[in-house]
Coordinates of C-alpha atoms in Angstrom, one line a residue:
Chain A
X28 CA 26.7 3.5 8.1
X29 CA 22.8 3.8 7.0
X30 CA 21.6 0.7 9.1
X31 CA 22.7 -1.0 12.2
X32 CA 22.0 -4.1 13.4
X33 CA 21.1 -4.2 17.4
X34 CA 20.9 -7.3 20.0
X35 CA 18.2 -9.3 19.7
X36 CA 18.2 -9.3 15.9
X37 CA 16.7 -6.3 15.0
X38 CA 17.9 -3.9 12.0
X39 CA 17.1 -0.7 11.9
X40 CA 16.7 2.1 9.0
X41 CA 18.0 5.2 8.7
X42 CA 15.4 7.6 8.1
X43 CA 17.8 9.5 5.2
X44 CA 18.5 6.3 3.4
X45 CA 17.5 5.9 0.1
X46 CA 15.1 2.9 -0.8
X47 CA 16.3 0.4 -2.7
X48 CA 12.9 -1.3 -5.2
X49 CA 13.2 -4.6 -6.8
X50 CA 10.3 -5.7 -8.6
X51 CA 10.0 -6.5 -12.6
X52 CA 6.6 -5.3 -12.2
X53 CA 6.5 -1.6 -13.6
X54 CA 3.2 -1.2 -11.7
X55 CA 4.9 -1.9 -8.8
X56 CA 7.8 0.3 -9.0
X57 CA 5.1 3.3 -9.6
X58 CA 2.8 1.8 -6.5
X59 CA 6.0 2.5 -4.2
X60 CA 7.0 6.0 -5.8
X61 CA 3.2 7.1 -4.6
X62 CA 3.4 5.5 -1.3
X63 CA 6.7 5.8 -0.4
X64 CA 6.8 9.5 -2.1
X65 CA 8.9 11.3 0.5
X66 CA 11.6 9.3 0.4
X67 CA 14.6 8.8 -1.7
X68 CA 14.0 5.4 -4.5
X69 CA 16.1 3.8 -6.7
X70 CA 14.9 1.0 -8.9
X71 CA 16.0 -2.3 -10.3
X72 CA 13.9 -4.1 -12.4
X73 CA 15.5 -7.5 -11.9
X74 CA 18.2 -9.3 -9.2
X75 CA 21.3 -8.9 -11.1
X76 CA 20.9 -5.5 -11.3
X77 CA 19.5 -5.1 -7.9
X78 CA 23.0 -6.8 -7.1
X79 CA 24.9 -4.4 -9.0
X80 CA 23.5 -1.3 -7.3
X81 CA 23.6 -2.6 -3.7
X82 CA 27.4 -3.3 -4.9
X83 CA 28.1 0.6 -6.4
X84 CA 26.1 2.8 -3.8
X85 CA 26.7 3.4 -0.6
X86 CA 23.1 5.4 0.2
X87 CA 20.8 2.4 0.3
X88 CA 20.0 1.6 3.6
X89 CA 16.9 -0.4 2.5
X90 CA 15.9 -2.9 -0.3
X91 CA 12.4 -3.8 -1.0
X92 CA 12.9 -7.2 -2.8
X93 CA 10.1 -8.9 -5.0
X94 CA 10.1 -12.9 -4.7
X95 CA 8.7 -13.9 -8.1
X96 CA 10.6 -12.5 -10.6
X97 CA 11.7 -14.6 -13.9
X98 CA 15.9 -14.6 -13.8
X99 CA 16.9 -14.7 -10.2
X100 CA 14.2 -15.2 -8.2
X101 CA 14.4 -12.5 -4.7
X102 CA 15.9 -15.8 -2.4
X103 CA 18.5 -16.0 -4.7
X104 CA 19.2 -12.6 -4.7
X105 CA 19.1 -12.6 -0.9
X106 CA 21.4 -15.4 -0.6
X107 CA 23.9 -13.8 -2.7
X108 CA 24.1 -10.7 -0.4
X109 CA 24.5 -13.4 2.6
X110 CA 27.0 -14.9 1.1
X111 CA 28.3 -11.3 0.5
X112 CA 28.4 -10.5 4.1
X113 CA 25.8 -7.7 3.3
X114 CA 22.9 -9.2 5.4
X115 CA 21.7 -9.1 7.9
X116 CA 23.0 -5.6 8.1
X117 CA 21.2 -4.1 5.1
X118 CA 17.6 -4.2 6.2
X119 CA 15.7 -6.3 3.4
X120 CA 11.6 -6.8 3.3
X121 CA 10.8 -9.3 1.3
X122 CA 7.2 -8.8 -0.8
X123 CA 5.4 -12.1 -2.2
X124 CA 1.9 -12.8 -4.0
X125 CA 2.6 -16.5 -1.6
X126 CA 0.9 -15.7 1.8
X127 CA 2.5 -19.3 2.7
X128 CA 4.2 -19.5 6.1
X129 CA 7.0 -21.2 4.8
X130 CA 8.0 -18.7 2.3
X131 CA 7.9 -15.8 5.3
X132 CA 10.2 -18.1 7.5
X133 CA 12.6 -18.8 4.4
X134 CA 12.7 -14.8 3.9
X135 CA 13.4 -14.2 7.7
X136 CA 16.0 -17.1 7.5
X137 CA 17.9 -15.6 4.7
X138 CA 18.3 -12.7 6.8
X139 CA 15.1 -10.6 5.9
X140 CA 14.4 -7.9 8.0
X141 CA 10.2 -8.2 7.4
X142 CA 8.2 -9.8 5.1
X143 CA 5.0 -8.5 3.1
X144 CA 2.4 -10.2 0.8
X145 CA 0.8 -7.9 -2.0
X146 CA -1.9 -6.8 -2.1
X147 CA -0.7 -4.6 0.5
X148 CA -2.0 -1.3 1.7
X149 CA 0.3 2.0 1.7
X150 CA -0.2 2.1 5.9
X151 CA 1.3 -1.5 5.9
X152 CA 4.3 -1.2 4.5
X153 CA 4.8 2.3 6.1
X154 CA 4.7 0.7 9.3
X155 CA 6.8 -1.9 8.5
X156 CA 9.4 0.5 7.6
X157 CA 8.7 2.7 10.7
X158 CA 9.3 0.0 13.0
X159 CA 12.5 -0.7 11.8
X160 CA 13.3 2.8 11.7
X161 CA 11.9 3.4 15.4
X162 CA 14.6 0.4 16.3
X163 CA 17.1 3.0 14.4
X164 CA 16.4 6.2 16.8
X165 CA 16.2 3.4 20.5
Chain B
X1 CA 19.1 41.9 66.1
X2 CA 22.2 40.5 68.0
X3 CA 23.7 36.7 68.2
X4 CA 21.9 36.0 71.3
X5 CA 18.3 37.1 70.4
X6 CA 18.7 35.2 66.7
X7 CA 19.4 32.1 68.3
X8 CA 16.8 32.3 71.6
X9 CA 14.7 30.0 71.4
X10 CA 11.3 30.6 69.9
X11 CA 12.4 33.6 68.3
X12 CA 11.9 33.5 64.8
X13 CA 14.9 35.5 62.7
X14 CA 13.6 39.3 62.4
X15 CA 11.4 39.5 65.4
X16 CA 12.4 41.2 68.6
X17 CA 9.6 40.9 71.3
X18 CA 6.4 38.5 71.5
X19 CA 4.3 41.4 70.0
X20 CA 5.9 41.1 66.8
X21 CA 5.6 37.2 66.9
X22 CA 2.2 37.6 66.9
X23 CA 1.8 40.5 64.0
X24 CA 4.0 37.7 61.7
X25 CA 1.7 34.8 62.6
X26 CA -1.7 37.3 62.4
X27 CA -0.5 38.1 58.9
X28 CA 0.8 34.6 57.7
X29 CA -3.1 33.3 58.8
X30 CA -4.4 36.3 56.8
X31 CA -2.3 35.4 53.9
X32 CA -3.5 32.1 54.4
X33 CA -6.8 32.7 54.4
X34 CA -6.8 34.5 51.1
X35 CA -5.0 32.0 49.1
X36 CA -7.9 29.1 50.6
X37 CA -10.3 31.6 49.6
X38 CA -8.6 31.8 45.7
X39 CA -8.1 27.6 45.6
X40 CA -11.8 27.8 46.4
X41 CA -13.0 29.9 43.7
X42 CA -10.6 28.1 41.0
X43 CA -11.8 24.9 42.1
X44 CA -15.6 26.5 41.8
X45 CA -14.9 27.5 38.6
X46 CA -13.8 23.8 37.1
X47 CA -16.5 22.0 39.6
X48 CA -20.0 21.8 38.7
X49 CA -22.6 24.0 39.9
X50 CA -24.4 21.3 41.8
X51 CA -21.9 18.7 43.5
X52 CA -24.4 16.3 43.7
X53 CA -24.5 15.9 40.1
X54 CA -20.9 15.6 39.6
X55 CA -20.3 11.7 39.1
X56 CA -23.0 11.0 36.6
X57 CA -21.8 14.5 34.8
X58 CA -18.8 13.6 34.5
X59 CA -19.5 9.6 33.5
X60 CA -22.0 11.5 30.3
X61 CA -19.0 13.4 29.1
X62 CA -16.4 10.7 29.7
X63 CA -19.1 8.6 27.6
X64 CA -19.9 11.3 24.8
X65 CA -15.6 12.0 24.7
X66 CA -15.2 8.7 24.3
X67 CA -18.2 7.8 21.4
X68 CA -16.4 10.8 19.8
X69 CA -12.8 9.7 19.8
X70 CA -14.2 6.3 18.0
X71 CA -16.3 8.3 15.4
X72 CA -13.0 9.8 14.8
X73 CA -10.8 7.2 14.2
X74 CA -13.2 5.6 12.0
X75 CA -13.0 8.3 9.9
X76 CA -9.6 8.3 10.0
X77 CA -9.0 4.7 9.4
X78 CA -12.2 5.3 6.4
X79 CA -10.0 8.0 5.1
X80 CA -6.8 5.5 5.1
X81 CA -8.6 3.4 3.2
X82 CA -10.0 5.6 0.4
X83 CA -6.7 7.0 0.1
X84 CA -5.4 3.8 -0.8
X85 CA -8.0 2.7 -3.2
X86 CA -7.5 6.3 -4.8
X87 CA -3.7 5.6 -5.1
X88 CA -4.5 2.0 -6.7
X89 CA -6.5 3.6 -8.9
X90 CA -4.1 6.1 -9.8
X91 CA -1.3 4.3 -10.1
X92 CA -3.7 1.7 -13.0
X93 CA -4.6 4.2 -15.0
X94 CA -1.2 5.5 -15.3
X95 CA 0.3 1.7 -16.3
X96 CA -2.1 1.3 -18.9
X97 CA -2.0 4.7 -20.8
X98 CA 2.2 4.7 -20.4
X99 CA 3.2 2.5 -23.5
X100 CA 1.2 2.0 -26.5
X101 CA 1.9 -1.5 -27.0
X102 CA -0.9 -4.5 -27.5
X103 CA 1.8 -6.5 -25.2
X104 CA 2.6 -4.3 -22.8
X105 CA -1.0 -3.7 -22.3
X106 CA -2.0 -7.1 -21.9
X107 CA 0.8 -7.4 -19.3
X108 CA -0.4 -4.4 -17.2
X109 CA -3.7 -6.1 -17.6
X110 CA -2.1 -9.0 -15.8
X111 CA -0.4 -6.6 -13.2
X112 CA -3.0 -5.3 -12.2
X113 CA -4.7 -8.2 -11.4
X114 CA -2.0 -10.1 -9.8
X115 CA -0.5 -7.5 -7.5
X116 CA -3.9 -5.0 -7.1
X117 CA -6.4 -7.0 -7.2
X118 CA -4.4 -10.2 -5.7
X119 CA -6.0 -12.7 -8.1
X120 CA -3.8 -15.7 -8.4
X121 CA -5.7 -17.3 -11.6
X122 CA -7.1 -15.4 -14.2
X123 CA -7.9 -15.2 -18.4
X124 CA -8.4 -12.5 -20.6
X125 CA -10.3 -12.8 -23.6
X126 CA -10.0 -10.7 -26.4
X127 CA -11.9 -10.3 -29.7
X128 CA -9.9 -11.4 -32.6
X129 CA -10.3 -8.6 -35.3
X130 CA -12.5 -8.8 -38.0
X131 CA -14.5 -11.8 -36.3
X132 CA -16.8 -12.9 -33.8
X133 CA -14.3 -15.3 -32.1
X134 CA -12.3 -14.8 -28.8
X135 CA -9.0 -15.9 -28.3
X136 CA -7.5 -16.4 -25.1
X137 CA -5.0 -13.8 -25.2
X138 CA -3.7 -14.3 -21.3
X139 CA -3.6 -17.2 -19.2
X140 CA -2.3 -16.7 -16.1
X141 CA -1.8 -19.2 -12.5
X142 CA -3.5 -21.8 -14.4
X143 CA -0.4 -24.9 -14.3
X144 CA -3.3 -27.2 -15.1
X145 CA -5.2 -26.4 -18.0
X146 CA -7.4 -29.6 -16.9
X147 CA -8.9 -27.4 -14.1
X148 CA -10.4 -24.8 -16.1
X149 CA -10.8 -26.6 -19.6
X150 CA -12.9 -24.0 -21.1
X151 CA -9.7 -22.0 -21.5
X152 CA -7.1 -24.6 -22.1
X153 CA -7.6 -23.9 -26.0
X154 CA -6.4 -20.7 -28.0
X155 CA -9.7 -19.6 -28.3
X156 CA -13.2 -19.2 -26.2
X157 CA -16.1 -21.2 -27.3
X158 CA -19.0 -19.3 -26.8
X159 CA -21.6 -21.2 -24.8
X160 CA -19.2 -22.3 -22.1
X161 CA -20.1 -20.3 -19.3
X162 CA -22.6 -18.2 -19.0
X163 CA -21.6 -15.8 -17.1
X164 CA -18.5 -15.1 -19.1
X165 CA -21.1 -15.1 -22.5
X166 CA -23.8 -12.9 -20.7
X167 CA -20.8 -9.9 -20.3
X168 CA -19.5 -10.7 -23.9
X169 CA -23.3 -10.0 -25.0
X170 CA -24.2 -6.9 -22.4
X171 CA -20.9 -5.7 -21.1
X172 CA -21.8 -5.6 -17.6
X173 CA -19.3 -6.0 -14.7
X174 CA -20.4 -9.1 -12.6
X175 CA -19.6 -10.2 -8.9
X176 CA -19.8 -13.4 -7.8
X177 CA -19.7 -16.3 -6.6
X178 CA -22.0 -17.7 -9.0
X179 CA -23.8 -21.1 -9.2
X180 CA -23.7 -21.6 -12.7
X181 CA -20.0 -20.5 -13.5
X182 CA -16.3 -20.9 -12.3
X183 CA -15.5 -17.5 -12.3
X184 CA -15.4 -14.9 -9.3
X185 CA -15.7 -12.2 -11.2
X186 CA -16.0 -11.2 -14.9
X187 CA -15.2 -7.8 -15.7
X188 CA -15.9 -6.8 -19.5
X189 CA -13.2 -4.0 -21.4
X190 CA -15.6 -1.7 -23.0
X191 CA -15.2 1.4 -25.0
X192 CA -18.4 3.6 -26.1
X193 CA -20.3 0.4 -25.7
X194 CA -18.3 -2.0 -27.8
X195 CA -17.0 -5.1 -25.6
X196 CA -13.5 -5.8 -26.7
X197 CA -13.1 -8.5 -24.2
X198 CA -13.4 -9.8 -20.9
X199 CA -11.1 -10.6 -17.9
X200 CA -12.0 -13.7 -15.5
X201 CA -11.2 -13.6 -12.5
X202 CA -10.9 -17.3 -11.3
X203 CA -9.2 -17.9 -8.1
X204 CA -7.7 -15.2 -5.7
X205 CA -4.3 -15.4 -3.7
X206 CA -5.5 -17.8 -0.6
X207 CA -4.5 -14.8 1.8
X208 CA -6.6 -12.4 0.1
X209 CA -10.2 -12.2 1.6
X210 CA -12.9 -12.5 -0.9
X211 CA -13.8 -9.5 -3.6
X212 CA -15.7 -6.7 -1.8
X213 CA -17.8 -4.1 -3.0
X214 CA -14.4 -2.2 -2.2
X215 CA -12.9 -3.5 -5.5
X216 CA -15.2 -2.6 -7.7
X217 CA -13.9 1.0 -8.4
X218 CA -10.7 -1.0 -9.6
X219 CA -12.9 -3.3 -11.4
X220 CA -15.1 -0.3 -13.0
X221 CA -11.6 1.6 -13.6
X222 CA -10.3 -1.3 -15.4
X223 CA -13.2 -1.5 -17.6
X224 CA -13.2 1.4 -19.2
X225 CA -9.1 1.9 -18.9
X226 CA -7.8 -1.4 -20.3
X227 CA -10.6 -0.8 -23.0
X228 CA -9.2 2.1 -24.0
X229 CA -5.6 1.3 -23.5
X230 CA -6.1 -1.7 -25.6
X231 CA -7.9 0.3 -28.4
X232 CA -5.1 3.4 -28.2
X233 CA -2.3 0.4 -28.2
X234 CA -4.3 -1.1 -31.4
X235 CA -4.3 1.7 -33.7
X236 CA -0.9 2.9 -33.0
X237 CA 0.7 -0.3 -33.7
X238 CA -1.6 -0.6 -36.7
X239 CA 0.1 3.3 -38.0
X240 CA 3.4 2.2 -36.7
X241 CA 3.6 -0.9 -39.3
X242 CA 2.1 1.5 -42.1
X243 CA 4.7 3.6 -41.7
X244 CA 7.2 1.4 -41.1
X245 CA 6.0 -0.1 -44.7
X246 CA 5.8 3.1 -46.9
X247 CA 9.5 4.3 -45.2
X248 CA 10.6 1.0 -46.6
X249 CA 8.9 1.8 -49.4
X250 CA 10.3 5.0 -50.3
X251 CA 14.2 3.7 -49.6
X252 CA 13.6 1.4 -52.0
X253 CA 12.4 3.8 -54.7
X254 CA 15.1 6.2 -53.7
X255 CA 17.8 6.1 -56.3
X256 CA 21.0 5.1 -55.2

């Protein structure tokens, strides 16, 4: 088991998990490969295929999941893997353009992990992961 | 040493008379003594020479540590940040050279903007070949073309805004916010000084603070990158087609 969920809420991340990416932006798939660059990535270039992956491989431990994309929009995805039972146990941050409030605390309700609006700097999203992954090693 | 002298008391275990009491304690002061006499030189050796001085010594390094500790996590923090920008601009560069495709171009164009830059409304206008008009080759955010009617249309009528025609005319990269025009920012896509378009900048994300001199090394990258992507895409759909046509050509003159 990759990630664990603890009382109180919070997930945590195994450090030797491989990161799931699920964006249809191309640019962003390379942005995480050069921040993210010692870790393990798979990519998915739109929900249903994000879905198929999280279904055939065990290594994820966590999914970086772009709201806006054109089929299935990241919400849907996420409510699919609630309704699957695979959340709130696979660690999900969500990553928007929308810096609204309301789309963080519909992310978080779905059973997101964290929640990040682009642009984002490579330091922010390193510590989001490392927080979750501190919550891994307590 | 029997039983009984071991357990008289004031006898210390090992000593038989009085005499010997007094040689132990003689040499447990002596031993005494010396080690004060090391703690004194150690603590000489980390103490100031002048004792008096010691608390406003001490407060001038304490204050000089600390200044540099700051100095060096602004530089760290400075270096955090340039790293970033250098990856963004990495990470562009890359995009636009990868396919040699007008569209896919254009799109990265769009990426760029959207999820580097975080601009939320923006248009791209692009020379039409072979003329002097511009078409409106990307819309982007803009649900209501009512808001920015100058690019509702397919194409740009010069004359519109002046900031947008002053960069189709010199090329130049321009910050605003300006008085006389909606845009934020218009950057022109120039290669060896021909202006093949310009991208507007019209309205950022509402979370994203306003364009900094920070962003003009993507702005300045995209310029020339997106120029030259363009161009590169261009000419190699424009061989693509010809060959394409004189393949078709030669199956068709191939006996069968």
């Amino acid at each position: 088991m990759l990630a664990r969920r603890f009382p109180g809420g919070v997930l945590a991340v195994s450090t030797v998990s491989t990161v799931l990416v699920v964006d249809d932006s191309a640019l962003m798939h390379r942005v995480y490969e050069v921040m993210l660059r010692d870790r393990p990535m798979l990519h998915a270039h739109d929900g249903d295929e994000a879905l198929r992956l999280i279904d055939q491989r065990s290594d994820i431990g966590l999914v970086l999941l772009d709201i806006n994309m054109p089929t299935i929009s990241g919400f849907e995805v996420l409510d699919r893997l609630r309704a699957a039972g695979r959340v709130p146990g696979l660690p999900v941050i969500v990553i928007t353009t929308e810096g609204r409030d309301e789309e963080a605390a519909r992310g978080l309700a779905a059973g997101a992990a964290a929640y990040l609006t682009k642009p984002f700097r490579s330091e922010q999203i390193r510590d989001t992961i490392a927080r979750l992954e501190s919550s891994a090693k307590t | 040493m029997t039983d009984s002298e071991s357990t008289k008391p004031g006898t210390l275990p090992g000593l038989v008379n009085g005499d010997e009491l007094v040689r132990h304690l003689r040499d447990t002061l002596d031993r005494a003594a010396s080690l004060a006499g090391a703690l004194s030189e150690a603590l000489a050796r980390i103490s100031p020479q002048q004792p008096q001085e010691t608390e406003p010594a001490f407060q001038e390094r304490l204050r000089a540590a600390e200044t540099d500790a700051h100095d060096l996590a602004s530089r760290l923090v400075e270096s955090e940040n340039q790293l970033g920008r250098l990856m963004n601009l990495y990470v562009a560069t890359y995009q636009l050279h990868a396919v040699p495709d007008p569209a896919q171009v254009r799109a990265t164009i769009a990426d760029i903007s959207v999820n580097l830059l975080g601009a939320q409304q923006f248009v791209l206008l692009l020379r039409r070949d072979e003329t002097a008009d511009w078409e409106v080759a990307l819309r982007e955010g803009i649900r209501d073309p009512s808001a920015f009617p100058l690019y509702a249309a397919d194409a740009y009528t010069i004359g519109g805004d002046p900031q947008v025609d002053a960069t189709l005319v010199d090329g130049s990269l321009k910050l605003g916010p300006f008085t006389d025009s909606t845009a934020l920012a218009v950057v022109p896509l120039k290669f060896q000084q021909e202006v093949l378009g310009v991208l507007v900048l019209l309205k950022l994300f509402d979370h994203r603070p306003p364009l900094r001199a920070d962003d003009r090394e993507l702005l300045d990258l995209l310029s020339a990158h997106a120029a030259s992507a363009l161009l590169a895409a261009r000419l190699f759909a424009a061989k693509d087609r010809r060959l394409k046509t004189l393949e078709s050509l030669i199956r068709l003159a191939r006996p069968e």
